mmCIF file of C-alpha atoms in Angstrom:
data_model
loop_
_atom_site.group_PDB
_atom_site.id
_atom_site.type_symbol
_atom_site.label_atom_id
_atom_site.label_comp_id
_atom_site.label_asym_id
_atom_site.label_seq_id
_atom_site.Cartn_x
_atom_site.Cartn_y
_atom_site.Cartn_z
ATOM 1 C CA UNK A 21 0.000 0.000 0.000
ATOM 2 C CA UNK A 22 1.343 3.431 -0.978
ATOM 3 C CA UNK A 23 1.302 6.301 1.531
ATOM 4 C CA UNK A 24 1.956 9.814 0.219
ATOM 5 C CA UNK A 25 4.322 12.224 1.934
ATOM 6 C CA UNK A 26 1.485 14.482 3.146
ATOM 7 C CA UNK A 27 -0.214 11.587 4.931
ATOM 8 C CA UNK A 28 3.111 10.539 6.476
ATOM 9 C CA UNK A 29 3.860 14.053 7.726
ATOM 10 C CA UNK A 30 0.347 14.378 9.112
ATOM 11 C CA UNK A 31 0.641 11.087 10.963
ATOM 12 C CA UNK A 32 4.078 12.057 12.313
ATOM 13 C CA UNK A 33 2.697 15.384 13.626
ATOM 14 C CA UNK A 34 -0.238 13.635 15.312
ATOM 15 C CA UNK A 35 2.137 11.204 17.010
ATOM 16 C CA UNK A 36 4.325 14.099 18.143
ATOM 17 C CA UNK A 37 1.314 15.904 19.600
ATOM 18 C CA UNK A 38 0.215 12.707 21.308
ATOM 19 C CA UNK A 39 3.621 12.264 22.936
ATOM 20 C CA UNK A 40 3.537 15.864 24.207
ATOM 21 C CA UNK A 41 0.055 15.330 25.689
ATOM 22 C CA UNK A 42 1.205 12.157 27.477
ATOM 23 C CA UNK A 43 4.335 13.914 28.788
ATOM 24 C CA UNK A 44 2.297 16.777 30.224
ATOM 25 C CA UNK A 45 -0.232 14.380 31.735
ATOM 26 C CA UNK A 46 2.584 12.380 33.368
ATOM 27 C CA UNK A 47 4.081 15.559 34.820
ATOM 28 C CA UNK A 48 0.688 16.427 36.311
ATOM 29 C CA UNK A 49 0.363 12.989 37.891
ATOM 30 C CA UNK A 50 3.838 13.152 39.439
ATOM 31 C CA UNK A 51 3.554 16.667 40.810
ATOM 32 C CA UNK A 52 1.294 16.852 43.859
ATOM 33 C CA UNK A 53 -0.087 20.163 45.089
ATOM 34 C CA UNK A 54 1.569 21.267 48.350
ATOM 35 C CA UNK A 55 0.569 24.589 49.850
ATOM 36 C CA UNK A 56 1.605 26.396 52.961
ATOM 37 C CA UNK A 57 -1.873 27.934 53.138
ATOM 38 C CA UNK A 58 -5.013 26.746 51.380
ATOM 39 C CA UNK A 59 -6.281 30.335 51.076
ATOM 40 C CA UNK A 60 -3.151 31.252 49.102
ATOM 41 C CA UNK A 61 -3.847 28.555 46.521
ATOM 42 C CA UNK A 62 -7.512 29.527 46.193
ATOM 43 C CA UNK A 63 -6.592 33.187 45.640
ATOM 44 C CA UNK A 64 -3.982 32.330 42.996
ATOM 45 C CA UNK A 65 -6.441 30.076 41.169
ATOM 46 C CA UNK A 66 -8.920 32.960 40.943
ATOM 47 C CA UNK A 67 -6.209 35.381 39.779
ATOM 48 C CA UNK A 68 -5.292 33.026 36.928
ATOM 49 C CA UNK A 69 -8.821 33.451 35.560
ATOM 50 C CA UNK A 70 -8.468 37.251 35.648
ATOM 51 C CA UNK A 71 -6.542 38.764 32.688
ATOM 52 C CA UNK A 72 -5.775 41.955 34.653
ATOM 53 C CA UNK A 73 -4.858 40.404 37.989
ATOM 54 C CA UNK A 74 -1.809 41.839 39.773
ATOM 55 C CA UNK A 75 0.206 38.661 39.270
ATOM 56 C CA UNK A 76 3.400 37.995 37.326
ATOM 57 C CA UNK A 77 2.907 34.927 35.143
ATOM 58 C CA UNK A 78 4.605 33.356 32.126
ATOM 59 C CA UNK A 79 2.336 31.020 30.158
ATOM 60 C CA UNK A 80 3.946 28.777 27.522
ATOM 61 C CA UNK A 81 1.226 27.614 25.165
ATOM 62 C CA UNK A 82 1.488 24.949 22.448
ATOM 63 C CA UNK A 83 -1.089 24.803 19.625
ATOM 64 C CA UNK A 84 -1.459 22.285 16.829
ATOM 65 C CA UNK A 85 -3.905 22.855 13.949
ATOM 66 C CA UNK A 86 -4.661 21.156 10.636
ATOM 67 C CA UNK A 87 -5.757 22.932 7.475
ATOM 68 C CA UNK A 88 -8.442 22.225 4.890
ATOM 69 C CA UNK A 89 -9.479 23.283 1.405
ATOM 70 C CA UNK A 90 -6.567 23.904 -0.946
ATOM 71 C CA UNK A 91 -4.232 23.426 2.035
ATOM 72 C CA UNK A 92 -5.657 20.046 3.012
ATOM 73 C CA UNK A 93 -3.022 18.017 4.868
ATOM 74 C CA UNK A 94 -0.992 21.051 5.971
ATOM 75 C CA UNK A 95 -0.305 21.643 9.667
ATOM 76 C CA UNK A 96 0.829 24.509 11.856
ATOM 77 C CA UNK A 97 2.382 24.192 15.307
ATOM 78 C CA UNK A 98 2.778 27.296 17.460
ATOM 79 C CA UNK A 99 4.574 27.877 20.736
ATOM 80 C CA UNK A 100 3.377 31.124 22.304
ATOM 81 C CA UNK A 101 5.121 32.799 25.224
ATOM 82 C CA UNK A 102 2.727 35.201 26.967
ATOM 83 C CA UNK A 103 4.483 37.021 29.847
ATOM 84 C CA UNK A 104 2.121 39.088 32.010
ATOM 85 C CA UNK A 105 3.754 41.766 34.178
ATOM 86 C CA UNK A 106 1.831 44.187 36.429
ATOM 87 C CA UNK A 107 3.097 47.588 37.561
ATOM 88 C CA UNK A 108 1.629 49.614 40.429
ATOM 89 C CA UNK A 109 1.101 53.193 39.191
ATOM 90 C CA UNK A 110 -0.261 54.535 42.490
ATOM 91 C CA UNK A 111 -2.507 53.464 45.353
ATOM 92 C CA UNK A 112 -5.528 53.032 43.058
ATOM 93 C CA UNK A 113 -4.281 51.931 39.631
ATOM 94 C CA UNK A 114 -2.231 49.156 38.039
ATOM 95 C CA UNK A 115 -0.727 48.879 34.564
ATOM 96 C CA UNK A 116 -0.898 45.283 33.304
ATOM 97 C CA UNK A 117 1.290 44.386 30.312
ATOM 98 C CA UNK A 118 0.468 41.279 28.266
ATOM 99 C CA UNK A 119 2.836 40.344 25.410
ATOM 100 C CA UNK A 120 2.391 37.522 22.881
ATOM 101 C CA UNK A 121 5.579 36.141 21.276
ATOM 102 C CA UNK A 122 4.800 33.370 18.787
ATOM 103 C CA UNK A 123 7.117 30.756 17.283
ATOM 104 C CA UNK A 124 5.595 29.005 14.258
ATOM 105 C CA UNK A 125 6.379 25.765 12.397
ATOM 106 C CA UNK A 126 4.355 25.248 9.190
ATOM 107 C CA UNK A 127 4.526 22.000 7.199
ATOM 108 C CA UNK A 128 3.074 20.309 4.113
ATOM 109 C CA UNK A 129 1.516 23.379 2.477
ATOM 110 C CA UNK A 130 1.171 22.968 -1.313
ATOM 111 C CA UNK A 131 2.886 26.343 -1.826
ATOM 112 C CA UNK A 132 6.485 25.678 -0.817
ATOM 113 C CA UNK A 133 7.035 29.264 0.366
ATOM 114 C CA UNK A 134 4.509 28.712 3.172
ATOM 115 C CA UNK A 135 6.534 25.881 4.716
ATOM 116 C CA UNK A 136 8.582 28.038 7.056
ATOM 117 C CA UNK A 137 9.558 28.124 10.711
ATOM 118 C CA UNK A 138 10.380 31.126 12.859
ATOM 119 C CA UNK A 139 9.001 33.944 14.945
ATOM 120 C CA UNK A 140 5.771 35.724 14.013
ATOM 121 C CA UNK A 141 4.652 39.290 14.768
ATOM 122 C CA UNK A 142 4.541 40.359 18.433
ATOM 123 C CA UNK A 143 1.490 41.965 20.003
ATOM 124 C CA UNK A 144 1.576 43.852 23.311
ATOM 125 C CA UNK A 145 -1.502 44.946 25.270
ATOM 126 C CA UNK A 146 -1.374 47.569 28.043
ATOM 127 C CA UNK A 147 -4.303 47.604 30.478
ATOM 128 C CA UNK A 148 -4.861 50.457 32.933
ATOM 129 C CA UNK A 149 -6.921 48.789 35.653
ATOM 130 C CA UNK A 150 -8.250 49.852 39.083
ATOM 131 C CA UNK A 151 -6.693 47.877 41.916
ATOM 132 C CA UNK A 152 -10.095 47.267 43.508
ATOM 133 C CA UNK A 153 -13.310 46.045 41.831
ATOM 134 C CA UNK A 154 -16.209 48.466 41.443
ATOM 135 C CA UNK A 155 -19.082 48.602 43.929
ATOM 136 C CA UNK A 156 -20.940 45.886 42.004
ATOM 137 C CA UNK A 157 -17.845 43.664 41.760
ATOM 138 C CA UNK A 158 -16.846 44.548 38.189
ATOM 139 C CA UNK A 159 -13.147 44.173 37.331
ATOM 140 C CA UNK A 160 -11.999 46.030 34.224
ATOM 141 C CA UNK A 161 -9.066 47.426 32.302
ATOM 142 C CA UNK A 162 -8.557 49.478 29.117
ATOM 143 C CA UNK A 163 -5.595 50.637 27.080
ATOM 144 C CA UNK A 164 -3.755 50.325 23.779
ATOM 145 C CA UNK A 165 -2.659 47.225 21.891
ATOM 146 C CA UNK A 166 0.428 47.369 19.654
ATOM 147 C CA UNK A 167 1.380 45.212 16.653
ATOM 148 C CA UNK A 168 5.128 44.898 16.000
ATOM 149 C CA UNK A 169 6.375 43.482 12.647
ATOM 150 C CA UNK A 170 8.933 41.103 14.124
ATOM 151 C CA UNK A 171 8.344 38.079 11.851
ATOM 152 C CA UNK A 172 11.537 36.331 10.809
ATOM 153 C CA UNK A 173 9.962 35.209 7.512
ATOM 154 C CA UNK A 174 7.661 37.176 5.205
ATOM 155 C CA UNK A 175 4.958 34.496 5.239
ATOM 156 C CA UNK A 176 4.821 34.420 9.057
ATOM 157 C CA UNK A 177 3.833 38.062 9.589
ATOM 158 C CA UNK A 178 2.121 41.165 8.264
ATOM 159 C CA UNK A 179 5.170 43.453 7.803
ATOM 160 C CA UNK A 180 2.984 46.177 9.331
ATOM 161 C CA UNK A 181 3.091 48.342 12.435
ATOM 162 C CA UNK A 182 -0.306 48.505 14.111
ATOM 163 C CA UNK A 183 -2.131 50.111 17.014
ATOM 164 C CA UNK A 184 -5.617 50.160 18.477
ATOM 165 C CA UNK A 185 -7.722 49.971 21.645
ATOM 166 C CA UNK A 186 -8.274 46.979 23.886
ATOM 167 C CA UNK A 187 -10.374 46.358 26.957
ATOM 168 C CA UNK A 188 -11.492 43.649 29.344
ATOM 169 C CA UNK A 189 -14.341 43.399 31.845
ATOM 170 C CA UNK A 190 -15.162 40.481 34.137
ATOM 171 C CA UNK A 191 -16.891 39.507 37.327
ATOM 172 C CA UNK A 192 -15.839 36.850 39.815
ATOM 173 C CA UNK A 193 -18.550 35.372 42.045
ATOM 174 C CA UNK A 194 -17.443 32.531 44.273
ATOM 175 C CA UNK A 195 -15.777 29.924 42.023
ATOM 176 C CA UNK A 196 -17.193 31.470 38.827
ATOM 177 C CA UNK A 197 -15.478 33.908 36.462
ATOM 178 C CA UNK A 198 -17.349 35.454 33.518
ATOM 179 C CA UNK A 199 -15.947 38.123 31.232
ATOM 180 C CA UNK A 200 -15.127 39.528 27.830
ATOM 181 C CA UNK A 201 -11.896 40.768 26.222
ATOM 182 C CA UNK A 202 -12.134 42.905 23.070
ATOM 183 C CA UNK A 203 -9.705 44.757 20.860
ATOM 184 C CA UNK A 204 -9.025 46.216 17.436
ATOM 185 C CA UNK A 205 -5.839 46.811 15.467
ATOM 186 C CA UNK A 206 -5.317 49.101 12.475
ATOM 187 C CA UNK A 207 -2.018 49.117 10.591
ATOM 188 C CA UNK A 208 -0.387 52.563 10.569
ATOM 189 C CA UNK A 209 2.926 51.942 8.781
ATOM 190 C CA UNK A 210 4.989 49.234 7.122
ATOM 191 C CA UNK A 211 5.404 47.539 3.758
ATOM 192 C CA UNK A 212 3.023 49.261 1.299
ATOM 193 C CA UNK A 213 2.899 46.108 -0.821
ATOM 194 C CA UNK A 214 1.300 44.097 1.997
ATOM 195 C CA UNK A 215 -2.398 44.162 2.887
ATOM 196 C CA UNK A 216 -3.424 46.645 5.565
ATOM 197 C CA UNK A 217 -4.431 45.265 8.955
ATOM 198 C CA UNK A 218 -7.968 46.047 10.136
ATOM 199 C CA UNK A 219 -8.929 43.332 12.617
ATOM 200 C CA UNK A 220 -11.330 43.123 15.557
ATOM 201 C CA UNK A 221 -11.028 40.534 18.327
ATOM 202 C CA UNK A 222 -13.856 39.289 20.515
ATOM 203 C CA UNK A 223 -13.040 36.856 23.326
ATOM 204 C CA UNK A 224 -15.834 35.942 25.765
ATOM 205 C CA UNK A 225 -14.742 33.563 28.537
ATOM 206 C CA UNK A 226 -16.091 31.814 31.606
ATOM 207 C CA UNK A 227 -14.598 29.346 34.065
ATOM 208 C CA UNK A 228 -15.254 27.439 37.275
ATOM 209 C CA UNK A 229 -12.554 26.686 39.868
ATOM 210 C CA UNK A 230 -13.016 23.702 42.159
ATOM 211 C CA UNK A 231 -11.939 23.305 45.787
ATOM 212 C CA UNK A 232 -8.905 21.326 44.571
ATOM 213 C CA UNK A 233 -7.805 24.342 42.406
ATOM 214 C CA UNK A 234 -8.806 22.727 39.114
ATOM 215 C CA UNK A 235 -10.157 25.307 36.679
ATOM 216 C CA UNK A 236 -12.543 24.241 33.912
ATOM 217 C CA UNK A 237 -13.490 26.827 31.331
ATOM 218 C CA UNK A 238 -14.688 27.617 27.839
ATOM 219 C CA UNK A 239 -13.858 30.570 25.624
ATOM 220 C CA UNK A 240 -13.314 31.702 22.069
ATOM 221 C CA UNK A 241 -10.518 33.707 20.443
ATOM 222 C CA UNK A 242 -12.655 35.097 17.641
ATOM 223 C CA UNK A 243 -11.308 37.630 15.163
ATOM 224 C CA UNK A 244 -12.879 39.428 12.213
ATOM 225 C CA UNK A 245 -10.789 40.670 9.279
ATOM 226 C CA UNK A 246 -12.604 43.749 7.929
ATOM 227 C CA UNK A 247 -10.450 43.770 4.783
ATOM 228 C CA UNK A 248 -10.993 40.129 3.857
ATOM 229 C CA UNK A 249 -14.493 40.066 5.416
ATOM 230 C CA UNK A 250 -13.707 36.759 7.122
ATOM 231 C CA UNK A 251 -14.145 35.374 10.634
ATOM 232 C CA UNK A 252 -11.951 32.957 12.503
ATOM 233 C CA UNK A 253 -13.748 31.387 15.456
ATOM 234 C CA UNK A 254 -12.013 28.652 17.456
ATOM 235 C CA UNK A 255 -14.176 27.262 20.271
ATOM 236 C CA UNK A 256 -11.999 26.101 23.171
ATOM 237 C CA UNK A 257 -12.758 23.974 26.238
ATOM 238 C CA UNK A 258 -9.929 23.791 28.758
ATOM 239 C CA UNK A 259 -9.080 22.142 32.083
ATOM 240 C CA UNK A 260 -6.138 23.302 34.197
ATOM 241 C CA UNK A 261 -4.638 22.144 37.494
ATOM 242 C CA UNK A 262 -2.531 24.323 39.753
ATOM 243 C CA UNK A 263 0.563 22.588 41.131
ATOM 244 C CA UNK A 264 3.578 23.336 43.269
ATOM 245 C CA UNK A 265 6.920 21.702 42.492
ATOM 246 C CA UNK A 266 9.406 22.709 45.153
ATOM 247 C CA UNK A 267 9.120 26.499 45.443
ATOM 248 C CA UNK A 268 7.687 26.930 41.934
ATOM 249 C CA UNK A 269 3.933 27.407 41.518
ATOM 250 C CA UNK A 270 2.521 26.544 38.095
ATOM 251 C CA UNK A 271 -0.620 25.543 36.268
ATOM 252 C CA UNK A 272 -0.802 22.728 33.728
ATOM 253 C CA UNK A 273 -3.724 22.916 31.289
ATOM 254 C CA UNK A 274 -4.920 20.981 28.252
ATOM 255 C CA UNK A 275 -7.653 22.033 25.843
ATOM 256 C CA UNK A 276 -9.656 20.827 22.869
ATOM 257 C CA UNK A 277 -10.155 23.364 20.104
ATOM 258 C CA UNK A 278 -12.796 23.269 17.342
ATOM 259 C CA UNK A 279 -12.768 25.654 14.383
ATOM 260 C CA UNK A 280 -16.395 26.785 14.034
ATOM 261 C CA UNK A 281 -15.343 29.256 11.327
ATOM 262 C CA UNK A 282 -12.078 30.138 9.587
ATOM 263 C CA UNK A 283 -10.784 31.871 6.437
ATOM 264 C CA UNK A 284 -10.894 29.925 3.181
ATOM 265 C CA UNK A 285 -8.246 27.187 3.142
ATOM 266 C CA UNK A 286 -7.545 27.936 6.823
ATOM 267 C CA UNK A 287 -7.591 25.758 9.937
ATOM 268 C CA UNK A 288 -10.395 23.224 10.130
ATOM 269 C CA UNK A 289 -11.807 20.549 12.417
ATOM 270 C CA UNK A 290 -10.226 19.832 15.780
ATOM 271 C CA UNK A 291 -7.001 21.219 17.206
ATOM 272 C CA UNK A 292 -4.923 20.628 20.324
ATOM 273 C CA UNK A 293 -3.743 23.080 22.963
ATOM 274 C CA UNK A 294 -1.508 22.499 25.991
ATOM 275 C CA UNK A 295 -0.281 25.201 28.346
ATOM 276 C CA UNK A 296 2.216 25.419 31.193
ATOM 277 C CA UNK A 297 1.996 28.638 33.234
ATOM 278 C CA UNK A 298 4.698 29.697 35.695
ATOM 279 C CA UNK A 299 3.427 31.927 38.514
ATOM 280 C CA UNK A 300 5.467 34.413 40.530
ATOM 281 C CA UNK A 301 3.251 35.816 43.299
ATOM 282 C CA UNK A 302 4.594 38.728 45.337
#
């Protein structure tokens, strides 16, 4: 029986993703939570569900997606570093910085130029957020989001500088967190031969944290391209467990991703996500 190279590469990527899932699951089984105070763990678990919490964290997120249409059989793997660093501006306000640095590995695309590996564009969000919730318990933050054309390969980025507004609002009631993160980026400079950027993001999220500091949640990372008039809507269900290995506090999470909508010849079907978050409470 003959097996083409695309099928072989696809199978190899699935096996690689499976090995990573098993490795992360084994690490979770071996690492047992150990806390000096139970209240400390509960508070950290709630902060992890809050995008503008005053908590230094460094999530490392792996994503694997498969493509359809003219790109059927192609795959993309992404490792995203997302450092979150808060700064106290005064007694009432914080500045929360959230930066996304993405490393991409694309394989088996029919257009050879698309089969590249390297860093993509960087986005940085700055949220000005009150230190205390409002009278009705609302937690919020607003500020600018910046797009930096840092891609190491032309196909991996936009070659555009961009800027726009971003904001988040959420409410935490007991073990529940419900909120929405929105943003928009317009390109303002860069390579005139590349398409302008005009993209809105809409990310509703909710989660539930158990007494054992397991957080189960669902969210989307929807985006609408106003130039191409196309949505991308991945639906994500995630479970994460907070752990402590020696002095280091971390959260291990795995997620299933389903592409409800995507650009033509874009990601399709089911994808995989795994995330390891390092926490550095004050």
